CSV table of C-alpha atoms and ligand atoms in Angstrom, one decimal:
chain,number,residue,atom,x,y,z
A,462,UNK,CA,16.3,-113.1,123.9
A,463,UNK,CA,18.1,-116.4,123.8
A,464,UNK,CA,21.9,-116.5,123.5
A,465,UNK,CA,24.0,-119.4,122.3
A,466,UNK,CA,27.6,-119.1,123.6
A,467,UNK,CA,30.5,-121.2,122.4
A,468,UNK,CA,32.8,-121.4,125.4
A,469,UNK,CA,36.6,-121.3,125.4
A,470,UNK,CA,37.4,-118.7,122.7
A,471,UNK,CA,40.1,-116.4,124.1
A,472,UNK,CA,39.3,-112.7,124.6
A,473,UNK,CA,41.9,-110.3,123.4
A,474,UNK,CA,41.9,-106.5,122.9
A,475,UNK,CA,40.4,-103.5,124.5
A,476,UNK,CA,36.9,-102.2,125.0
A,477,UNK,CA,34.9,-99.4,126.7
A,478,UNK,CA,31.9,-100.4,128.7
A,479,UNK,CA,28.7,-98.4,129.1
A,480,UNK,CA,28.7,-95.3,131.3
A,481,UNK,CA,28.6,-95.8,135.1
A,482,UNK,CA,25.0,-96.4,135.9
A,483,UNK,CA,25.1,-95.0,139.5
A,484,UNK,CA,26.8,-91.8,138.3
A,485,UNK,CA,24.5,-91.4,135.3
A,486,UNK,CA,21.4,-91.5,137.5
A,487,UNK,CA,22.9,-88.9,139.7
A,488,UNK,CA,24.0,-86.7,136.9
A,489,UNK,CA,20.5,-86.7,135.4
A,490,UNK,CA,18.7,-86.0,138.7
A,491,UNK,CA,21.2,-83.4,140.0
A,492,UNK,CA,21.1,-81.6,136.6
A,493,UNK,CA,17.3,-81.5,136.9
A,494,UNK,CA,17.6,-79.9,140.3
A,495,UNK,CA,20.2,-77.3,139.1
A,496,UNK,CA,18.9,-74.1,137.4
A,497,UNK,CA,19.9,-74.0,133.8
A,498,UNK,CA,21.2,-76.3,131.1
A,499,UNK,CA,23.4,-79.3,131.8
A,500,UNK,CA,24.9,-81.7,129.2
A,501,UNK,CA,25.6,-85.3,130.3
A,502,UNK,CA,27.3,-87.8,128.0
A,503,UNK,CA,26.6,-91.3,129.1
A,504,UNK,CA,27.9,-93.9,126.5
A,505,UNK,CA,25.5,-96.8,126.0
A,506,UNK,CA,23.2,-95.9,128.9
A,507,UNK,CA,21.1,-98.9,130.0
A,508,UNK,CA,17.4,-99.2,130.8
A,509,UNK,CA,17.8,-98.2,134.4
A,510,UNK,CA,19.2,-94.8,133.5
A,511,UNK,CA,16.4,-94.4,130.9
A,512,UNK,CA,13.9,-95.0,133.7
A,513,UNK,CA,15.4,-92.1,135.6
A,514,UNK,CA,15.2,-89.8,132.5
A,515,UNK,CA,11.6,-90.9,132.0
A,516,UNK,CA,10.6,-90.2,135.6
A,517,UNK,CA,12.2,-86.7,135.4
A,518,UNK,CA,10.4,-86.0,132.2
A,519,UNK,CA,7.1,-87.0,133.8
A,520,UNK,CA,7.9,-84.4,136.5
A,521,UNK,CA,8.1,-81.7,133.8
A,522,UNK,CA,11.9,-81.6,133.2
A,523,UNK,CA,12.9,-81.3,129.5
A,524,UNK,CA,15.6,-83.8,128.6
A,525,UNK,CA,16.6,-84.1,125.0
A,526,UNK,CA,18.6,-87.2,124.1
A,527,UNK,CA,20.9,-87.3,121.0
A,528,UNK,CA,22.6,-90.6,120.9
A,529,UNK,CA,24.7,-90.8,124.1
A,530,UNK,CA,24.2,-87.1,125.0
A,531,UNK,CA,21.5,-85.9,127.3
A,532,UNK,CA,20.7,-82.2,127.5
A,533,UNK,CA,18.8,-81.4,130.6
A,534,UNK,CA,17.0,-78.1,131.3
A,535,UNK,CA,17.3,-77.9,135.1
A,536,UNK,CA,14.2,-76.6,136.9
A,537,UNK,CA,15.7,-75.9,140.3
A,538,UNK,CA,14.9,-77.7,143.6
A,539,UNK,CA,11.3,-76.4,143.7
A,540,UNK,CA,10.6,-76.6,140.0
A,541,UNK,CA,9.3,-80.3,139.7
A,542,UNK,CA,5.7,-80.5,138.7
A,543,UNK,CA,3.3,-83.1,140.3
A,544,UNK,CA,2.9,-85.8,137.7
A,545,UNK,CA,-0.4,-86.8,136.2
A,546,UNK,CA,0.2,-90.5,136.5
A,547,UNK,CA,2.3,-92.9,138.8
A,548,UNK,CA,6.0,-92.6,138.1
A,549,UNK,CA,7.4,-95.8,136.6
A,550,UNK,CA,10.9,-96.6,137.9
A,551,UNK,CA,11.1,-99.9,135.9
A,552,UNK,CA,13.7,-102.2,137.4
A,553,UNK,CA,15.7,-99.4,139.0
A,554,UNK,CA,16.0,-99.3,142.8
A,555,UNK,CA,18.3,-96.3,142.5
A,556,UNK,CA,15.6,-94.3,140.6
A,557,UNK,CA,13.0,-95.2,143.1
A,558,UNK,CA,15.0,-94.5,146.2
A,559,UNK,CA,16.7,-91.3,145.1
A,560,UNK,CA,13.5,-89.9,143.6
A,561,UNK,CA,11.7,-90.8,146.9
A,562,UNK,CA,14.2,-88.5,148.6
A,563,UNK,CA,13.9,-85.7,146.1
A,564,UNK,CA,10.1,-85.7,145.9
A,565,UNK,CA,9.6,-86.1,149.7
A,566,UNK,CA,12.0,-83.3,150.3
A,567,UNK,CA,10.3,-81.1,147.8
A,568,UNK,CA,6.8,-82.1,149.0
A,569,UNK,CA,5.6,-83.0,145.4
A,570,UNK,CA,2.5,-85.2,145.4
A,571,UNK,CA,3.4,-88.3,143.4
A,572,UNK,CA,3.4,-92.1,143.5
A,573,UNK,CA,6.4,-94.3,142.6
A,574,UNK,CA,5.9,-97.7,141.1
A,575,UNK,CA,8.2,-100.2,139.3
A,576,UNK,CA,8.4,-103.6,137.7
A,577,UNK,CA,7.6,-106.9,139.4
A,578,UNK,CA,11.1,-107.2,140.9
A,579,UNK,CA,11.2,-103.6,142.2
A,580,UNK,CA,7.7,-103.8,143.7
A,581,UNK,CA,9.1,-106.6,146.0
A,582,UNK,CA,12.1,-104.7,147.2
A,583,UNK,CA,12.2,-103.1,150.7
A,584,UNK,CA,11.3,-99.4,150.7
A,585,UNK,CA,10.9,-98.9,154.5
A,586,UNK,CA,14.7,-98.2,154.6
A,587,UNK,CA,14.1,-95.0,152.7
A,588,UNK,CA,10.5,-94.1,153.8
A,589,UNK,CA,11.1,-94.4,157.5
A,590,UNK,CA,14.1,-92.1,157.9
A,591,UNK,CA,12.4,-89.6,155.5
A,592,UNK,CA,9.3,-89.6,157.8
A,593,UNK,CA,11.6,-89.0,160.7
A,594,UNK,CA,12.8,-85.9,158.9
A,595,UNK,CA,9.2,-84.8,158.6
A,596,UNK,CA,8.4,-85.9,155.1
A,597,UNK,CA,5.0,-87.2,154.1
A,598,UNK,CA,5.8,-90.5,152.4
A,599,UNK,CA,4.3,-93.9,152.8
A,600,UNK,CA,4.8,-97.3,151.1
A,601,UNK,CA,2.3,-100.1,150.9
A,602,UNK,CA,2.5,-102.4,153.9
A,603,UNK,CA,2.8,-106.1,153.3
A,604,UNK,CA,2.9,-107.6,156.8
A,605,UNK,CA,5.9,-105.8,158.4
A,606,UNK,CA,7.4,-104.8,155.1
A,607,UNK,CA,7.0,-101.4,153.4
A,608,UNK,CA,7.0,-101.8,149.6
A,609,UNK,CA,6.2,-99.7,146.5
A,610,UNK,CA,3.8,-98.2,145.5
A,611,UNK,CA,5.2,-95.2,147.5
A,612,UNK,CA,2.9,-92.3,148.0
A,613,UNK,CA,4.4,-88.9,148.6
A,614,UNK,CA,2.7,-85.6,149.7
A,615,UNK,CA,3.6,-82.2,151.1
A,616,UNK,CA,5.4,-82.7,154.4
A,617,UNK,CA,7.2,-80.4,156.8
A,618,UNK,CA,10.9,-81.2,156.6
A,619,UNK,CA,13.2,-80.5,159.5
A,620,UNK,CA,16.9,-80.6,160.1
A,621,UNK,CA,17.9,-84.0,161.3
A,622,UNK,CA,20.5,-86.8,161.8
A,623,UNK,CA,20.0,-90.3,160.7
A,624,UNK,CA,22.1,-93.4,161.5
A,625,UNK,CA,21.7,-96.2,158.9
A,626,UNK,CA,21.8,-99.8,160.1
A,627,UNK,CA,23.1,-101.0,156.7
A,628,UNK,CA,25.6,-99.1,154.5
A,629,UNK,CA,23.5,-98.0,151.5
A,630,UNK,CA,24.4,-95.3,148.9
A,631,UNK,CA,20.8,-95.2,147.7
A,632,UNK,CA,19.4,-94.4,151.2
A,633,UNK,CA,22.2,-92.0,152.0
A,634,UNK,CA,21.7,-90.2,148.7
A,635,UNK,CA,17.9,-90.0,149.2
A,636,UNK,CA,18.3,-88.4,152.6
A,637,UNK,CA,20.9,-85.9,151.5
A,638,UNK,CA,18.8,-85.0,148.5
A,639,UNK,CA,15.7,-84.5,150.7
A,640,UNK,CA,17.7,-82.1,152.8
A,641,UNK,CA,19.1,-80.3,149.7
A,642,UNK,CA,15.7,-79.6,148.1
A,643,UNK,CA,14.0,-78.7,151.4
A,644,UNK,CA,16.9,-76.4,152.4
A,645,UNK,CA,17.3,-78.4,155.7
A,646,UNK,CA,20.5,-79.7,157.2
A,647,UNK,CA,20.5,-83.5,157.0
A,648,UNK,CA,23.3,-85.6,158.4
A,649,UNK,CA,23.7,-89.3,157.6
A,650,UNK,CA,26.0,-91.8,159.3
A,651,UNK,CA,26.5,-95.3,157.9
A,652,UNK,CA,28.3,-98.3,159.4
A,653,UNK,CA,30.8,-98.4,156.6
A,654,UNK,CA,31.3,-96.3,153.6
A,655,UNK,CA,29.0,-97.0,150.6
A,656,UNK,CA,29.7,-95.5,147.2
A,657,UNK,CA,30.2,-91.8,147.5
A,658,UNK,CA,29.3,-90.5,144.0
A,659,UNK,CA,26.5,-88.4,145.4
A,660,UNK,CA,28.9,-86.5,147.7
A,661,UNK,CA,31.4,-86.0,145.0
A,662,UNK,CA,29.1,-84.9,142.2
A,663,UNK,CA,27.0,-82.6,144.5
A,664,UNK,CA,30.3,-81.0,145.7
A,665,UNK,CA,31.4,-80.6,142.1
A,666,UNK,CA,28.1,-78.8,141.4
A,667,UNK,CA,28.7,-76.4,144.3
A,668,UNK,CA,26.6,-78.0,147.0
A,669,UNK,CA,27.3,-77.5,150.7
A,670,UNK,CA,28.5,-81.1,151.5
A,671,UNK,CA,30.6,-81.7,154.6
A,672,UNK,CA,32.3,-85.0,155.4
A,673,UNK,CA,31.8,-85.8,159.1
A,674,UNK,CA,33.7,-89.1,159.2
A,675,UNK,CA,34.9,-89.6,162.7
A,676,UNK,CA,36.8,-92.5,164.3
A,677,UNK,CA,36.1,-94.6,161.3
A,678,UNK,CA,32.4,-94.0,161.2
A,679,UNK,CA,31.5,-92.4,157.9
A,680,UNK,CA,29.3,-89.4,158.1
A,681,UNK,CA,28.2,-86.7,155.7
A,682,UNK,CA,26.0,-83.6,155.9
A,683,UNK,CA,24.2,-81.7,153.2
A,684,UNK,CA,23.1,-78.1,154.0
A,685,UNK,CA,21.0,-75.7,151.9
A,686,UNK,CA,22.7,-75.4,148.5
A,687,UNK,CA,22.2,-74.2,145.0
A,688,UNK,CA,23.5,-76.4,142.3
A,689,UNK,CA,25.2,-75.1,139.2
A,690,UNK,CA,24.6,-76.9,135.9
A,691,UNK,CA,27.3,-79.4,134.7
A,692,UNK,CA,29.0,-80.6,131.5
A,693,UNK,CA,29.9,-84.2,132.4
A,694,UNK,CA,31.2,-87.2,130.5
A,695,UNK,CA,30.4,-90.2,132.6
A,696,UNK,CA,33.3,-92.8,132.8
A,697,UNK,CA,32.7,-96.5,132.2
A,698,UNK,CA,30.9,-98.5,134.8
A,699,UNK,CA,33.3,-100.6,136.9
A,700,UNK,CA,30.5,-103.0,137.7
A,701,UNK,CA,30.1,-103.7,134.0
A,702,UNK,CA,33.8,-103.9,133.5
A,703,UNK,CA,33.8,-106.6,136.2
A,704,UNK,CA,32.2,-109.0,133.8
A,705,UNK,CA,34.7,-108.4,131.0
A,706,UNK,CA,37.7,-108.6,133.4
A,707,UNK,CA,36.4,-111.8,135.0
A,708,UNK,CA,35.8,-113.5,131.7
A,709,UNK,CA,39.4,-112.5,130.7
A,710,UNK,CA,40.8,-113.9,133.9
A,711,UNK,CA,38.9,-117.2,133.4
A,712,UNK,CA,39.5,-118.0,129.7
A,713,UNK,CA,43.0,-119.3,128.8
A,714,UNK,CA,44.9,-117.1,126.3
A,715,UNK,CA,42.9,-113.9,127.2
A,716,UNK,CA,44.1,-110.4,127.8
A,717,UNK,CA,41.6,-107.6,127.9
A,718,UNK,CA,41.9,-103.9,128.7
A,719,UNK,CA,38.8,-101.9,129.7
A,720,UNK,CA,39.4,-98.3,128.9
A,721,UNK,CA,38.1,-95.2,130.6
A,722,UNK,CA,36.5,-96.9,133.6
A,723,UNK,CA,35.6,-95.4,136.9
A,724,UNK,CA,37.9,-96.6,139.7
A,725,UNK,CA,36.5,-94.8,142.7
A,726,UNK,CA,37.7,-96.8,145.7
A,727,UNK,CA,34.2,-97.1,147.1
A,728,UNK,CA,33.5,-99.3,144.0
A,729,UNK,CA,36.6,-101.3,143.4
A,730,UNK,CA,36.7,-103.9,146.2
A,731,UNK,CA,36.7,-106.5,143.4
A,732,UNK,CA,40.3,-105.5,142.5
A,733,UNK,CA,41.4,-106.4,146.0
A,734,UNK,CA,39.6,-109.8,145.8
A,735,UNK,CA,41.1,-110.5,142.4
A,736,UNK,CA,44.5,-109.9,143.8
A,737,UNK,CA,43.8,-112.3,146.6
A,738,UNK,CA,42.7,-114.8,144.0
A,739,UNK,CA,46.0,-114.2,142.1
A,740,UNK,CA,44.3,-112.7,139.1
A,741,UNK,CA,46.8,-110.8,137.0
A,742,UNK,CA,45.1,-107.4,137.0
A,743,UNK,CA,46.6,-104.0,136.6
A,744,UNK,CA,45.3,-100.4,136.7
A,745,UNK,CA,47.0,-97.8,134.7
A,746,UNK,CA,46.6,-94.3,133.2
A,747,UNK,CA,44.9,-92.8,136.3
A,748,UNK,CA,43.3,-89.5,135.7
A,749,UNK,CA,40.3,-87.5,137.1
A,750,UNK,CA,37.0,-86.5,135.5
A,751,UNK,CA,34.7,-84.2,137.4
A,752,UNK,CA,35.9,-85.4,140.8
A,753,UNK,CA,35.9,-89.1,139.9
A,754,UNK,CA,39.1,-91.2,139.3
A,755,UNK,CA,39.2,-92.9,135.9
A,756,UNK,CA,41.7,-95.4,134.6
A,757,UNK,CA,42.3,-98.3,132.2
A,758,UNK,CA,42.1,-101.8,133.8
A,759,UNK,CA,43.7,-104.9,132.2
A,760,UNK,CA,43.1,-108.5,133.3
A,761,UNK,CA,44.6,-111.6,131.8
A,762,UNK,CA,44.1,-115.3,132.0
A,763,UNK,CA,45.3,-116.5,135.4
A,764,UNK,CA,45.7,-119.6,137.5
A,765,UNK,CA,43.2,-118.6,140.2
A,766,UNK,CA,44.2,-119.5,143.8
A,767,UNK,CA,42.1,-118.6,146.8
A,768,UNK,CA,44.5,-120.1,149.4
A,769,UNK,CA,45.9,-117.4,151.7
A,770,UNK,CA,48.8,-117.8,154.1
A,771,UNK,CA,48.5,-121.0,156.2
A,772,UNK,CA,45.9,-122.4,153.7
A,773,UNK,CA,43.3,-120.0,155.0
A,774,UNK,CA,40.3,-119.4,152.7
A,775,UNK,CA,39.7,-116.1,150.9
A,776,UNK,CA,37.1,-114.3,153.0
A,777,UNK,CA,35.0,-111.5,151.5
A,778,UNK,CA,33.4,-109.8,154.5
A,779,UNK,CA,33.1,-106.6,156.5
A,780,UNK,CA,33.9,-103.2,155.1
A,781,UNK,CA,34.8,-104.4,151.7
A,782,UNK,CA,31.2,-105.7,151.1
A,783,UNK,CA,29.6,-102.4,150.2
A,784,UNK,CA,32.6,-101.7,147.9
A,785,UNK,CA,31.9,-104.8,145.8
A,786,UNK,CA,28.2,-105.4,146.5
A,787,UNK,CA,27.2,-105.5,142.8
A,788,UNK,CA,30.2,-107.8,142.0
A,789,UNK,CA,29.4,-110.6,144.4
A,790,UNK,CA,27.5,-112.6,141.7
A,791,UNK,CA,30.5,-112.6,139.3
A,792,UNK,CA,32.9,-113.3,142.2
A,793,UNK,CA,31.1,-116.6,142.5
A,794,UNK,CA,32.3,-117.5,138.9
A,795,UNK,CA,35.9,-116.6,139.8
A,796,UNK,CA,35.5,-118.6,143.1
A,797,UNK,CA,34.3,-121.7,141.2
A,798,UNK,CA,37.6,-121.8,139.2
A,799,UNK,CA,40.0,-120.8,142.0
A,800,UNK,CA,41.9,-123.5,144.0
A,801,UNK,CA,40.8,-123.5,147.6
A,802,UNK,CA,37.8,-121.9,149.4
A,803,UNK,CA,36.1,-118.6,149.0
A,804,UNK,CA,33.7,-117.5,151.7
A,805,UNK,CA,31.4,-114.5,151.3
A,806,UNK,CA,29.8,-113.2,154.5
A,807,UNK,CA,28.1,-110.0,155.8
A,808,UNK,CA,26.2,-109.8,152.5
A,809,UNK,CA,22.5,-110.1,153.6
A,810,UNK,CA,21.9,-107.3,151.2
A,811,UNK,CA,22.2,-109.7,148.3
A,812,UNK,CA,18.8,-111.2,149.4
A,813,UNK,CA,17.0,-107.9,148.5
A,814,UNK,CA,18.7,-106.9,145.2
A,815,UNK,CA,16.9,-107.2,141.8
A,816,UNK,CA,16.6,-110.9,142.8
A,817,UNK,CA,17.6,-112.9,145.8
A,818,UNK,CA,21.2,-113.1,144.6
A,819,UNK,CA,22.3,-115.8,147.1
A,820,UNK,CA,19.6,-118.1,145.9
A,821,UNK,CA,20.4,-117.2,142.3
A,822,UNK,CA,24.1,-117.8,142.7
A,823,UNK,CA,23.3,-121.3,144.0
A,824,UNK,CA,20.9,-122.0,141.1
A,825,UNK,CA,23.0,-120.5,138.4
A,826,UNK,CA,26.3,-122.2,139.3
A,827,UNK,CA,24.4,-125.6,139.8
A,828,UNK,CA,23.3,-125.2,136.1
A,829,UNK,CA,27.1,-125.0,135.2
A,830,UNK,CA,27.9,-128.1,137.4
A,831,UNK,CA,29.3,-126.1,140.3
A,832,UNK,CA,28.3,-126.8,143.9
A,833,UNK,CA,27.8,-123.7,146.1
A,834,UNK,CA,26.8,-123.7,149.8
A,835,UNK,CA,24.3,-120.9,150.3
A,836,UNK,CA,24.4,-119.1,153.6
A,837,UNK,CA,22.0,-116.7,155.2
A,838,UNK,CA,24.4,-113.8,154.5
A,839,UNK,CA,26.6,-115.1,151.7
A,840,UNK,CA,27.9,-118.4,150.2
A,841,UNK,CA,30.9,-120.7,150.3
A,842,UNK,CA,32.6,-122.2,147.2
A,843,UNK,CA,35.3,-124.9,147.2
A,844,UNK,CA,37.3,-124.9,144.0
A,845,UNK,CA,38.4,-125.5,141.5
A,846,UNK,CA,35.3,-127.1,140.0
A,847,UNK,CA,35.0,-128.0,136.3
A,848,UNK,CA,32.4,-125.9,134.4
A,849,UNK,CA,30.0,-127.8,132.1
A,850,UNK,CA,27.9,-126.1,129.4
A,851,UNK,CA,24.5,-125.1,130.7
A,852,UNK,CA,20.9,-124.4,129.4
A,853,UNK,CA,19.6,-121.9,131.9
A,854,UNK,CA,17.0,-119.1,132.3
A,855,UNK,CA,18.7,-115.9,133.4
A,856,UNK,CA,15.8,-113.5,133.2
A,857,UNK,CA,15.6,-112.8,137.0
A,858,UNK,CA,18.3,-110.2,137.2
A,859,UNK,CA,20.8,-108.4,134.9
A,860,UNK,CA,23.8,-109.3,137.0
A,861,UNK,CA,22.8,-113.0,137.1
A,862,UNK,CA,22.5,-112.9,133.3
A,863,UNK,CA,25.9,-111.3,132.8
A,864,UNK,CA,27.5,-113.7,135.2
A,865,UNK,CA,25.9,-116.6,133.3
A,866,UNK,CA,27.5,-115.2,130.1
A,867,UNK,CA,30.9,-115.2,131.8
A,868,UNK,CA,30.4,-118.8,132.9
A,869,UNK,CA,29.3,-119.8,129.4
A,870,UNK,CA,32.3,-118.0,127.8
A,871,UNK,CA,34.6,-120.0,130.1
A,872,UNK,CA,32.8,-123.4,130.0
A,873,UNK,CA,33.7,-125.9,127.2
A,874,UNK,CA,30.9,-126.5,124.7
A,875,UNK,CA,27.8,-124.5,123.8
A,876,UNK,CA,25.6,-122.9,126.5
A,877,UNK,CA,22.1,-121.5,126.0
A,878,UNK,CA,21.0,-118.6,128.1
A,879,UNK,CA,17.2,-117.8,128.0
A,880,UNK,CA,15.9,-114.3,128.8
A,881,UNK,CA,19.2,-112.5,128.3
A,882,UNK,CA,17.3,-109.2,127.4
A,883,UNK,CA,17.5,-108.3,131.1
A,884,UNK,CA,21.2,-107.6,130.7
A,885,UNK,CA,20.1,-104.3,129.0
A,886,UNK,CA,19.2,-102.9,132.4
A,887,UNK,CA,23.0,-102.1,132.8
A,888,UNK,CA,25.0,-103.4,129.9
A,889,UNK,CA,23.0,-103.2,126.6
A,890,UNK,CA,26.2,-103.5,124.5
A,891,UNK,CA,27.5,-106.7,126.1
A,892,UNK,CA,27.1,-109.0,123.1
A,893,UNK,CA,28.7,-106.6,120.6
A,894,UNK,CA,31.5,-105.7,123.1
A,895,UNK,CA,32.4,-109.3,123.8
A,896,UNK,CA,32.2,-110.3,120.1
A,897,UNK,CA,34.7,-107.5,119.4
A,898,UNK,CA,37.1,-109.2,121.7
A,899,UNK,CA,36.7,-112.6,120.0
A,900,UNK,CA,33.8,-114.2,121.9
A,901,UNK,CA,31.6,-116.6,119.9
A,902,UNK,CA,28.0,-115.5,120.8
A,903,UNK,CA,24.9,-116.1,118.6
A,904,UNK,CA,21.5,-114.6,119.2
A,905,UNK,CA,19.1,-117.5,118.7
B,1980,S3P,C1,23.6,-98.1,144.1
B,1980,S3P,C2,23.8,-98.5,145.3
B,1980,S3P,C3,23.9,-99.9,145.7
B,1980,S3P,C4,24.0,-100.8,144.5
B,1980,S3P,C5,23.1,-100.4,143.4
B,1980,S3P,C6,23.3,-99.0,143.0
B,1980,S3P,C7,23.5,-96.6,143.8
B,1980,S3P,O1,22.7,-100.2,146.4
B,1980,S3P,O2,23.8,-102.2,144.8
B,1980,S3P,O3,23.2,-101.3,142.3
B,1980,S3P,O4,23.6,-96.2,142.7
B,1980,S3P,O5,23.5,-95.9,144.8
B,1980,S3P,P1,22.4,-99.9,147.9
B,1980,S3P,O6,22.5,-98.5,148.1
B,1980,S3P,O7,21.1,-100.4,148.2
B,1980,S3P,O8,23.5,-100.7,148.6
């Protein structure tokens, strides 16, 4: 799909964005592992979530979809059936890594595969600790790297404790789920806290989850548990809202409210950076939905300024990084228009996302006339730099495509984005939602 975007039109009004992708994956998987019927409403779920539903169906779980509502007939932790063909996780790292934990823990013989991007992503980070716990699981070696296809068989799981080198909600969740389905006690420590949706939702479903956070080192243990079915309405995805809020901040005359969005603190590091960049952003109407905080978030056009006291740059590093890991691409768009320097560090993980997001930030912003210095573990941008309309291929990665759209909406003139279909991985309603706010977007 090719988009033609006329930049500069102010965005005004309010929208809801698709259901939180992370939470929807978990709601589908945990419902399958409960015994009985669960109902999950996930507005505008994207392709990644549909990959999870497909994989669960291939394992014998009945999932009926009626519009945004998924009715799942949970089979219990030992009820998954060995599939007759490799399980296709599409573009979704969360599907592959969480299901690796579930299947390895349950000892179901299966093979996990994905699309071209997913087959290049590191799977040793999940296979190795699962083997340490006694699971039979092996990726395909490519030199030192362990990649998909991942082959799983009947192992002998034991209790265990794993310390992760990198904060990762996917790996943490895989290990906890392996413990849950094998009825073993599994403890996971991570260097800083990654998103905690697994812990919250498993607790809400009655699992035996204990926080072991001690002296600032996050830890969690999952013991043998039975899950009760749920009725869940998944809140909007903060990571999708990030694109709408950023566009609103960048386009003069804009003021947009994103309603009913998840504002779990392990996800909202972007709000802290927006404040440092003097974006006028406000969170209101806080409430709670099945253990997750939800609110409305409004952002308006702002004079962005990255200069901190003593003319120091805005630095995005350390413990905030896992709390905005999926927003770092769109932060580059904000940084381009902010006065002063923004430095992103400690984000090596960007190299192994759906694309090499550091290389992609450099390439994408160059297409819009912005110079970015790529670093091993981040990037540096000196702003403000003028945006010029671009003609650019964005098919590498959904978050690259959506950031390209934000840049195009803010740049004067007409930009052409090739390969925008990839945005449907997380945000299939983007074009319609942005048009409803006043954006001028044509599908060419
Ligand atoms: C996710 C965790 C993050 C994030 C990804 C979704 C999840 O990945 O980047 O988009 O749902 O658990 P890591 O766990 O690899 O950091």
